[in-house]
Amino acid sequence: MKFSVGVGAFFGGLFSVLILMLIFRAFDGDATILFGAADGKSIDILSGIILPLVSTFAGAAAGSFFTYKFQVKNQRVEQENRDVALIRQAFLALQSQLFDLGGLKKSIVIPFASHKLRFLDMPSVLGHTGVTDRVNQDVSLPLIRHNNAEVLQKVIMAEMSYFNVIAIHRSYEALSAAYKQKLREGGVGLNDICSFKFKVSKVGGEIVAQLYVTGEGLIELLDSAILDVAEVLDELSGFYTKNYKSSENRMLVSKSIESAEDVFKKTIPPFFCDLNEMMDASGYEPQYFDPATNDPRPLRRLAKSDWADGGYKVR
């Protein structure tokens, strides 16, 4: 841009000189006609020729320079406005996702966090499909321009955490629906009071194991996603305040909500520390199928010391 301004100023001045020379040649050197010296006196070369040429060249250069500065300023303002719009859009999209995560935790996790069988008790949120707000990927332009690639990576990872929560929640809802259907088919109502072992005997150990893994995974990922998105909002707010200092642009602030304090607390650990402990308490006993008869038998039969006893055919 600077080079083009210099070239423009040079050719502008040169063009002005050529015009004056052509006019001079057109009047065949008659200084009286050209410069209006009707009294026939000699013309001052410095004031009559050189200074007009210099002022013409300087005027062209100054005009080109200030045009360049004006264009640069306008481009800078336009670029900042685009950057501001992208940062605000990313902030508002992540904020919407955070509110959705907080609402999900309040509805299905917090009321049942202390239940021993919380992985079975968490209800379905009817119609929940997540928010439609997504981060515009062009937000990478202002963040990279200001050497904040780390913030950009956190923005991407925070939104991916939100997507993962929504996906796992859908899987949990499908498993929970299948579990409740099996209970009804076994004659057990959702409001009936019965033991954990009795429930497992009706629905089987496989679906209960899947519910434990998926349900506890959902709780853990939900806690992590909430903290990740909240941290990214703070960093975006700091980046915004640092790089966009005009008063009309300083309108992005991340503040904690006191009423949502429980949402940002990590959920207490589950009653069963792992899947094996839960399966032991369920009373579920896997079976194996006799190779000779295909009859189902308890898996503990395989641990017998006398393999010739207990229904095995001796060949």
mmCIF file of C-alpha atoms in Angstrom:
data_model
loop_
_atom_site.group_PDB
_atom_site.id
_atom_site.type_symbol
_atom_site.label_atom_id
_atom_site.label_comp_id
_atom_site.label_asym_id
_atom_site.label_seq_id
_atom_site.Cartn_x
_atom_site.Cartn_y
_atom_site.Cartn_z
ATOM 1 C CA MET A 1 0.000 0.000 0.000
ATOM 2 C CA LYS A 2 2.782 2.460 0.916
ATOM 3 C CA PHE A 3 4.679 1.620 -2.274
ATOM 4 C CA SER A 4 1.581 2.240 -4.387
ATOM 5 C CA VAL A 5 1.045 5.610 -2.667
ATOM 6 C CA GLY A 6 4.625 6.656 -3.474
ATOM 7 C CA VAL A 7 4.269 5.555 -7.076
ATOM 8 C CA GLY A 8 0.968 7.407 -7.360
ATOM 9 C CA ALA A 9 2.468 10.586 -5.926
ATOM 10 C CA PHE A 10 5.482 10.350 -8.284
ATOM 11 C CA PHE A 11 3.412 9.855 -11.409
ATOM 12 C CA GLY A 12 0.938 12.530 -10.291
ATOM 13 C CA GLY A 13 3.711 15.069 -9.957
ATOM 14 C CA LEU A 14 5.335 13.922 -13.178
ATOM 15 C CA PHE A 15 2.014 14.241 -14.988
ATOM 16 C CA SER A 16 1.663 17.819 -13.709
ATOM 17 C CA VAL A 17 5.151 18.718 -14.967
ATOM 18 C CA LEU A 18 4.384 17.241 -18.367
ATOM 19 C CA ILE A 19 1.190 19.263 -18.599
ATOM 20 C CA LEU A 20 3.083 22.487 -17.850
ATOM 21 C CA MET A 21 5.757 21.617 -20.397
ATOM 22 C CA LEU A 22 3.143 20.924 -23.046
ATOM 23 C CA ILE A 23 1.463 24.260 -22.326
ATOM 24 C CA PHE A 24 4.824 25.983 -22.538
ATOM 25 C CA ARG A 25 5.560 24.350 -25.872
ATOM 26 C CA ALA A 26 2.096 25.211 -27.125
ATOM 27 C CA PHE A 27 2.826 28.910 -26.681
ATOM 28 C CA ASP A 28 6.310 28.400 -28.152
ATOM 29 C CA GLY A 29 8.106 29.799 -25.143
ATOM 30 C CA ASP A 30 6.201 33.110 -25.084
ATOM 31 C CA ALA A 31 6.584 33.921 -21.428
ATOM 32 C CA THR A 32 4.466 37.041 -21.745
ATOM 33 C CA ILE A 33 1.436 34.992 -22.763
ATOM 34 C CA LEU A 34 2.221 32.026 -20.572
ATOM 35 C CA PHE A 35 2.928 33.905 -17.317
ATOM 36 C CA GLY A 36 1.133 37.174 -17.953
ATOM 37 C CA ALA A 37 4.293 39.401 -17.871
ATOM 38 C CA ALA A 38 2.841 42.125 -20.042
ATOM 39 C CA ASP A 39 5.550 44.627 -19.126
ATOM 40 C CA GLY A 40 8.224 42.448 -20.734
ATOM 41 C CA LYS A 41 10.262 42.039 -17.566
ATOM 42 C CA SER A 42 12.169 38.814 -16.977
ATOM 43 C CA ILE A 43 10.351 36.096 -15.029
ATOM 44 C CA ASP A 44 11.742 34.692 -11.784
ATOM 45 C CA ILE A 45 12.431 30.978 -12.484
ATOM 46 C CA LEU A 46 12.201 30.026 -8.798
ATOM 47 C CA SER A 47 8.854 31.645 -8.079
ATOM 48 C CA GLY A 48 7.393 31.368 -11.513
ATOM 49 C CA ILE A 49 8.302 27.837 -12.495
ATOM 50 C CA ILE A 50 10.061 25.749 -9.838
ATOM 51 C CA LEU A 51 7.814 26.571 -6.885
ATOM 52 C CA PRO A 52 4.578 25.818 -8.778
ATOM 53 C CA LEU A 53 6.035 22.506 -9.919
ATOM 54 C CA VAL A 54 7.205 21.583 -6.402
ATOM 55 C CA SER A 55 3.886 22.580 -4.853
ATOM 56 C CA THR A 56 2.033 20.541 -7.461
ATOM 57 C CA PHE A 57 4.166 17.486 -6.787
ATOM 58 C CA ALA A 58 3.905 17.941 -2.990
ATOM 59 C CA GLY A 59 0.152 18.411 -3.188
ATOM 60 C CA ALA A 60 -0.229 15.202 -5.161
ATOM 61 C CA ALA A 61 1.978 13.333 -2.669
ATOM 62 C CA ALA A 62 0.135 14.756 0.340
ATOM 63 C CA GLY A 63 -3.236 13.930 -1.183
ATOM 64 C CA SER A 64 -2.169 10.358 -1.892
ATOM 65 C CA PHE A 65 -0.699 9.944 1.585
ATOM 66 C CA PHE A 66 -3.779 11.178 3.435
ATOM 67 C CA THR A 67 -6.018 9.099 1.172
ATOM 68 C CA TYR A 68 -3.920 6.090 2.106
ATOM 69 C CA LYS A 69 -4.144 6.892 5.836
ATOM 70 C CA PHE A 70 -7.897 7.351 5.575
ATOM 71 C CA GLN A 71 -8.310 4.015 3.795
ATOM 72 C CA VAL A 72 -6.113 2.234 6.346
ATOM 73 C CA LYS A 73 -8.142 3.727 9.211
ATOM 74 C CA ASN A 74 -11.415 2.676 7.602
ATOM 75 C CA GLN A 75 -10.088 -0.833 6.974
ATOM 76 C CA ARG A 76 -8.916 -1.076 10.580
ATOM 77 C CA VAL A 77 -12.327 0.032 11.871
ATOM 78 C CA GLU A 78 -14.131 -2.409 9.571
ATOM 79 C CA GLN A 79 -11.832 -5.264 10.620
ATOM 80 C CA GLU A 80 -12.313 -4.465 14.308
ATOM 81 C CA ASN A 81 -16.088 -4.390 13.849
ATOM 82 C CA ARG A 82 -15.961 -7.822 12.190
ATOM 83 C CA ASP A 83 -13.725 -9.162 14.958
ATOM 84 C CA VAL A 84 -15.987 -7.734 17.653
ATOM 85 C CA ALA A 85 -19.033 -9.347 16.037
ATOM 86 C CA LEU A 86 -17.271 -12.736 15.885
ATOM 87 C CA ILE A 87 -16.094 -12.611 19.511
ATOM 88 C CA ARG A 88 -19.544 -11.584 20.706
ATOM 89 C CA GLN A 89 -21.210 -14.338 18.687
ATOM 90 C CA ALA A 90 -18.833 -16.974 20.107
ATOM 91 C CA PHE A 91 -19.369 -15.652 23.638
ATOM 92 C CA LEU A 92 -23.164 -15.689 23.355
ATOM 93 C CA ALA A 93 -23.187 -19.160 21.758
ATOM 94 C CA LEU A 94 -21.045 -20.623 24.562
ATOM 95 C CA GLN A 95 -23.154 -18.797 27.132
ATOM 96 C CA SER A 96 -26.308 -20.412 25.711
ATOM 97 C CA GLN A 97 -24.622 -23.816 25.864
ATOM 98 C CA LEU A 98 -23.586 -23.178 29.476
ATOM 99 C CA PHE A 99 -27.171 -22.306 30.440
ATOM 100 C CA ASP A 100 -28.347 -25.510 28.767
ATOM 101 C CA LEU A 101 -25.775 -27.599 30.634
ATOM 102 C CA GLY A 102 -26.722 -25.922 33.913
ATOM 103 C CA GLY A 103 -30.413 -26.600 33.326
ATOM 104 C CA LEU A 104 -29.683 -30.237 32.519
ATOM 105 C CA LYS A 105 -27.663 -30.681 35.690
ATOM 106 C CA LYS A 106 -30.331 -29.013 37.816
ATOM 107 C CA SER A 107 -33.080 -31.226 36.435
ATOM 108 C CA ILE A 108 -31.486 -34.686 36.345
ATOM 109 C CA VAL A 109 -28.345 -34.683 38.516
ATOM 110 C CA ILE A 110 -28.629 -32.390 41.535
ATOM 111 C CA PRO A 111 -31.964 -33.771 42.884
ATOM 112 C CA PHE A 112 -30.679 -37.367 42.702
ATOM 113 C CA ALA A 113 -26.953 -36.921 43.393
ATOM 114 C CA SER A 114 -27.117 -38.548 46.844
ATOM 115 C CA HIS A 115 -29.271 -41.529 45.765
ATOM 116 C CA LYS A 116 -27.547 -44.879 45.901
ATOM 117 C CA LEU A 117 -29.135 -45.837 42.580
ATOM 118 C CA ARG A 118 -28.937 -42.426 40.959
ATOM 119 C CA PHE A 119 -27.889 -43.968 37.657
ATOM 120 C CA LEU A 120 -31.335 -45.609 37.587
ATOM 121 C CA ASP A 121 -33.306 -42.761 39.159
ATOM 122 C CA MET A 122 -32.277 -39.844 36.919
ATOM 123 C CA PRO A 123 -35.366 -38.834 34.908
ATOM 124 C CA SER A 124 -35.658 -38.091 31.228
ATOM 125 C CA VAL A 125 -35.918 -34.465 30.127
ATOM 126 C CA LEU A 126 -38.746 -34.538 27.619
ATOM 127 C CA GLY A 127 -38.037 -32.755 24.367
ATOM 128 C CA HIS A 128 -34.463 -31.849 25.268
ATOM 129 C CA THR A 129 -32.315 -31.656 22.132
ATOM 130 C CA GLY A 130 -29.817 -28.974 23.128
ATOM 131 C CA VAL A 131 -29.508 -25.376 21.926
ATOM 132 C CA THR A 132 -29.030 -24.450 18.282
ATOM 133 C CA ASP A 133 -26.401 -21.758 18.914
ATOM 134 C CA ARG A 134 -23.004 -22.732 17.533
ATOM 135 C CA VAL A 135 -19.648 -20.954 17.561
ATOM 136 C CA ASN A 136 -18.756 -19.398 14.205
ATOM 137 C CA GLN A 137 -15.430 -20.942 13.227
ATOM 138 C CA ASP A 138 -14.273 -17.600 11.807
ATOM 139 C CA VAL A 139 -13.662 -16.552 15.411
ATOM 140 C CA SER A 140 -10.254 -18.124 14.825
ATOM 141 C CA LEU A 141 -9.265 -15.060 12.730
ATOM 142 C CA PRO A 142 -9.227 -12.418 15.506
ATOM 143 C CA LEU A 143 -7.856 -14.876 18.079
ATOM 144 C CA ILE A 144 -4.950 -15.929 15.867
ATOM 145 C CA ARG A 145 -4.381 -12.319 14.754
ATOM 146 C CA HIS A 146 -3.851 -11.376 18.405
ATOM 147 C CA ASN A 147 -1.684 -14.445 19.123
ATOM 148 C CA ASN A 148 -4.308 -16.245 21.242
ATOM 149 C CA ALA A 149 -4.321 -19.673 19.634
ATOM 150 C CA GLU A 150 -4.598 -21.240 23.100
ATOM 151 C CA VAL A 151 -7.915 -19.476 23.728
ATOM 152 C CA LEU A 152 -9.109 -20.629 20.302
ATOM 153 C CA GLN A 153 -8.275 -24.232 21.186
ATOM 154 C CA LYS A 154 -10.169 -23.920 24.468
ATOM 155 C CA VAL A 155 -13.197 -22.495 22.658
ATOM 156 C CA ILE A 156 -13.243 -25.468 20.275
ATOM 157 C CA MET A 157 -12.751 -28.020 23.062
ATOM 158 C CA ALA A 158 -15.446 -26.421 25.260
ATOM 159 C CA GLU A 159 -18.022 -26.628 22.477
ATOM 160 C CA MET A 160 -17.015 -30.233 21.725
ATOM 161 C CA SER A 161 -17.561 -31.044 25.409
ATOM 162 C CA TYR A 162 -21.077 -29.669 25.082
ATOM 163 C CA PHE A 163 -21.736 -31.841 22.015
ATOM 164 C CA ASN A 164 -20.471 -34.906 23.892
ATOM 165 C CA VAL A 165 -22.795 -34.241 26.831
ATOM 166 C CA ILE A 166 -25.800 -33.989 24.503
ATOM 167 C CA ALA A 167 -24.832 -37.235 22.716
ATOM 168 C CA ILE A 168 -24.308 -39.190 25.950
ATOM 169 C CA HIS A 169 -27.528 -37.806 27.399
ATOM 170 C CA ARG A 170 -29.435 -39.160 24.393
ATOM 171 C CA SER A 171 -27.822 -42.577 24.890
ATOM 172 C CA TYR A 172 -28.765 -42.516 28.567
ATOM 173 C CA GLU A 173 -32.372 -41.596 27.737
ATOM 174 C CA ALA A 174 -32.632 -44.529 25.315
ATOM 175 C CA LEU A 175 -31.216 -46.972 27.889
ATOM 176 C CA SER A 176 -33.448 -45.575 30.634
ATOM 177 C CA ALA A 177 -36.528 -45.985 28.445
ATOM 178 C CA ALA A 178 -35.587 -49.611 27.707
ATOM 179 C CA TYR A 179 -34.973 -50.290 31.418
ATOM 180 C CA LYS A 180 -38.374 -48.884 32.433
ATOM 181 C CA GLN A 181 -40.096 -50.844 29.682
ATOM 182 C CA LYS A 182 -38.551 -54.081 30.938
ATOM 183 C CA LEU A 183 -39.723 -53.290 34.470
ATOM 184 C CA ARG A 184 -43.279 -52.810 33.254
ATOM 185 C CA GLU A 185 -43.117 -56.032 31.275
ATOM 186 C CA GLY A 186 -41.955 -57.794 34.457
ATOM 187 C CA GLY A 187 -44.930 -56.460 36.365
ATOM 188 C CA VAL A 188 -43.030 -53.793 38.288
ATOM 189 C CA GLY A 189 -44.372 -50.224 38.218
ATOM 190 C CA LEU A 190 -42.102 -47.215 38.451
ATOM 191 C CA ASN A 191 -43.672 -46.246 41.777
ATOM 192 C CA ASP A 192 -43.464 -49.754 43.247
ATOM 193 C CA ILE A 193 -41.063 -50.320 46.109
ATOM 194 C CA CYS A 194 -38.740 -53.272 45.583
ATOM 195 C CA SER A 195 -35.110 -54.177 46.107
ATOM 196 C CA PHE A 196 -32.280 -53.492 43.707
ATOM 197 C CA LYS A 197 -31.690 -57.205 43.243
ATOM 198 C CA PHE A 198 -35.338 -57.763 42.393
ATOM 199 C CA LYS A 199 -35.217 -55.055 39.732
ATOM 200 C CA VAL A 200 -32.079 -56.553 38.224
ATOM 201 C CA SER A 201 -33.717 -59.985 38.157
ATOM 202 C CA LYS A 202 -36.516 -58.493 36.040
ATOM 203 C CA VAL A 203 -34.464 -56.472 33.566
ATOM 204 C CA GLY A 204 -31.159 -58.370 33.508
ATOM 205 C CA GLY A 205 -27.670 -57.299 34.470
ATOM 206 C CA GLU A 206 -26.568 -56.118 31.035
ATOM 207 C CA ILE A 207 -28.844 -53.094 30.778
ATOM 208 C CA VAL A 208 -28.177 -52.142 34.406
ATOM 209 C CA ALA A 209 -24.431 -52.248 33.750
ATOM 210 C CA GLN A 210 -24.880 -50.041 30.683
ATOM 211 C CA LEU A 211 -26.985 -47.587 32.668
ATOM 212 C CA TYR A 212 -24.327 -47.374 35.381
ATOM 213 C CA VAL A 213 -21.499 -46.685 32.926
ATOM 214 C CA THR A 214 -23.500 -44.244 30.808
ATOM 215 C CA GLY A 215 -25.211 -42.481 33.716
ATOM 216 C CA GLU A 216 -22.067 -41.924 35.766
ATOM 217 C CA GLY A 217 -20.185 -40.965 32.608
ATOM 218 C CA LEU A 218 -22.868 -38.380 31.854
ATOM 219 C CA ILE A 219 -22.575 -36.869 35.335
ATOM 220 C CA GLU A 220 -18.781 -36.671 35.155
ATOM 221 C CA LEU A 221 -18.759 -35.180 31.664
ATOM 222 C CA LEU A 222 -21.505 -32.705 32.583
ATOM 223 C CA ASP A 223 -19.447 -31.398 35.509
ATOM 224 C CA SER A 224 -16.354 -31.096 33.322
ATOM 225 C CA ALA A 225 -18.175 -29.377 30.446
ATOM 226 C CA ILE A 226 -19.750 -26.767 32.743
ATOM 227 C CA LEU A 227 -16.379 -25.807 34.193
ATOM 228 C CA ASP A 228 -14.703 -25.793 30.759
ATOM 229 C CA VAL A 229 -17.299 -23.508 29.172
ATOM 230 C CA ALA A 230 -17.305 -21.170 32.193
ATOM 231 C CA GLU A 231 -13.501 -20.896 32.038
ATOM 232 C CA VAL A 232 -13.557 -20.129 28.304
ATOM 233 C CA LEU A 233 -16.178 -17.405 28.840
ATOM 234 C CA ASP A 234 -13.873 -15.741 31.391
ATOM 235 C CA GLU A 235 -10.933 -15.905 28.977
ATOM 236 C CA LEU A 236 -12.971 -14.548 26.069
ATOM 237 C CA SER A 237 -14.148 -11.694 28.264
ATOM 238 C CA GLY A 238 -10.553 -10.880 29.230
ATOM 239 C CA PHE A 239 -9.384 -11.080 25.617
ATOM 240 C CA TYR A 240 -12.221 -8.803 24.532
ATOM 241 C CA THR A 241 -11.528 -6.161 27.184
ATOM 242 C CA LYS A 242 -7.805 -6.179 26.459
ATOM 243 C CA ASN A 243 -7.948 -5.844 22.676
ATOM 244 C CA TYR A 244 -11.055 -3.729 22.051
ATOM 245 C CA LYS A 245 -10.812 -0.626 24.187
ATOM 246 C CA SER A 246 -13.327 1.721 22.535
ATOM 247 C CA SER A 247 -16.233 2.482 24.843
ATOM 248 C CA GLU A 248 -18.907 1.165 22.482
ATOM 249 C CA ASN A 249 -17.136 -2.208 22.263
ATOM 250 C CA ARG A 250 -16.521 -2.841 25.967
ATOM 251 C CA MET A 251 -19.832 -4.574 26.464
ATOM 252 C CA LEU A 252 -18.796 -8.177 27.093
ATOM 253 C CA VAL A 253 -18.528 -9.316 30.704
ATOM 254 C CA SER A 254 -18.610 -12.792 32.247
ATOM 255 C CA LYS A 255 -20.126 -12.830 35.730
ATOM 256 C CA SER A 256 -20.946 -15.751 37.989
ATOM 257 C CA ILE A 257 -24.567 -16.259 38.990
ATOM 258 C CA GLU A 258 -25.032 -16.763 42.719
ATOM 259 C CA SER A 259 -28.267 -18.705 42.293
ATOM 260 C CA ALA A 260 -26.425 -21.221 40.090
ATOM 261 C CA GLU A 261 -23.676 -21.920 42.617
ATOM 262 C CA ASP A 262 -24.661 -25.593 42.935
ATOM 263 C CA VAL A 263 -24.297 -26.025 39.189
ATOM 264 C CA PHE A 264 -20.576 -25.233 39.339
ATOM 265 C CA LYS A 265 -19.896 -27.587 42.256
ATOM 266 C CA LYS A 266 -18.579 -31.011 41.390
ATOM 267 C CA THR A 267 -21.158 -33.740 41.959
ATOM 268 C CA ILE A 268 -20.485 -36.046 44.905
ATOM 269 C CA PRO A 269 -19.000 -39.480 44.046
ATOM 270 C CA PRO A 270 -21.421 -42.362 43.390
ATOM 271 C CA PHE A 271 -22.392 -44.848 46.078
ATOM 272 C CA PHE A 272 -20.828 -47.693 44.073
ATOM 273 C CA CYS A 273 -17.233 -46.786 43.334
ATOM 274 C CA ASP A 274 -16.992 -48.889 40.168
ATOM 275 C CA LEU A 275 -18.907 -51.241 37.905
ATOM 276 C CA ASN A 276 -17.692 -54.409 39.625
ATOM 277 C CA GLU A 277 -18.933 -53.242 43.021
ATOM 278 C CA MET A 278 -22.300 -52.347 41.546
ATOM 279 C CA MET A 279 -22.630 -55.716 39.803
ATOM 280 C CA ASP A 280 -21.739 -57.565 42.998
ATOM 281 C CA ALA A 281 -24.510 -55.716 44.837
ATOM 282 C CA SER A 282 -27.018 -56.372 42.058
ATOM 283 C CA GLY A 283 -27.011 -60.122 42.604
ATOM 284 C CA TYR A 284 -26.744 -60.633 38.886
ATOM 285 C CA GLU A 285 -24.909 -63.819 37.978
ATOM 286 C CA PRO A 286 -23.742 -64.267 34.404
ATOM 287 C CA GLN A 287 -24.465 -67.615 32.801
ATOM 288 C CA TYR A 288 -22.643 -69.862 30.434
ATOM 289 C CA PHE A 289 -24.198 -72.307 28.016
ATOM 290 C CA ASP A 290 -23.195 -75.949 28.269
ATOM 291 C CA PRO A 291 -21.341 -76.876 25.058
ATOM 292 C CA ALA A 292 -23.018 -80.280 24.999
ATOM 293 C CA THR A 293 -26.634 -79.328 25.680
ATOM 294 C CA ASN A 294 -26.669 -75.507 25.278
ATOM 295 C CA ASP A 295 -28.444 -75.336 28.616
ATOM 296 C CA PRO A 296 -27.820 -72.142 30.631
ATOM 297 C CA ARG A 297 -25.939 -72.631 33.874
ATOM 298 C CA PRO A 298 -24.519 -70.222 36.480
ATOM 299 C CA LEU A 299 -21.023 -69.049 35.653
ATOM 300 C CA ARG A 300 -19.763 -70.086 39.094
ATOM 301 C CA ARG A 301 -20.075 -73.704 38.005
ATOM 302 C CA LEU A 302 -16.933 -73.168 35.944
ATOM 303 C CA ALA A 303 -14.967 -72.718 39.156
ATOM 304 C CA LYS A 304 -15.746 -76.205 40.463
ATOM 305 C CA SER A 305 -12.740 -78.316 41.377
ATOM 306 C CA ASP A 306 -14.305 -81.540 40.104
ATOM 307 C CA TRP A 307 -15.004 -81.034 36.436
ATOM 308 C CA ALA A 308 -16.319 -84.554 36.076
ATOM 309 C CA ASP A 309 -19.131 -83.787 38.517
ATOM 310 C CA GLY A 310 -22.104 -81.559 38.047
ATOM 311 C CA GLY A 311 -23.636 -82.326 34.713
ATOM 312 C CA TYR A 312 -20.643 -82.599 32.415
ATOM 313 C CA LYS A 313 -20.656 -85.538 30.082
ATOM 314 C CA VAL A 314 -17.518 -87.638 30.287
ATOM 315 C CA ARG A 315 -16.365 -88.879 26.926
#
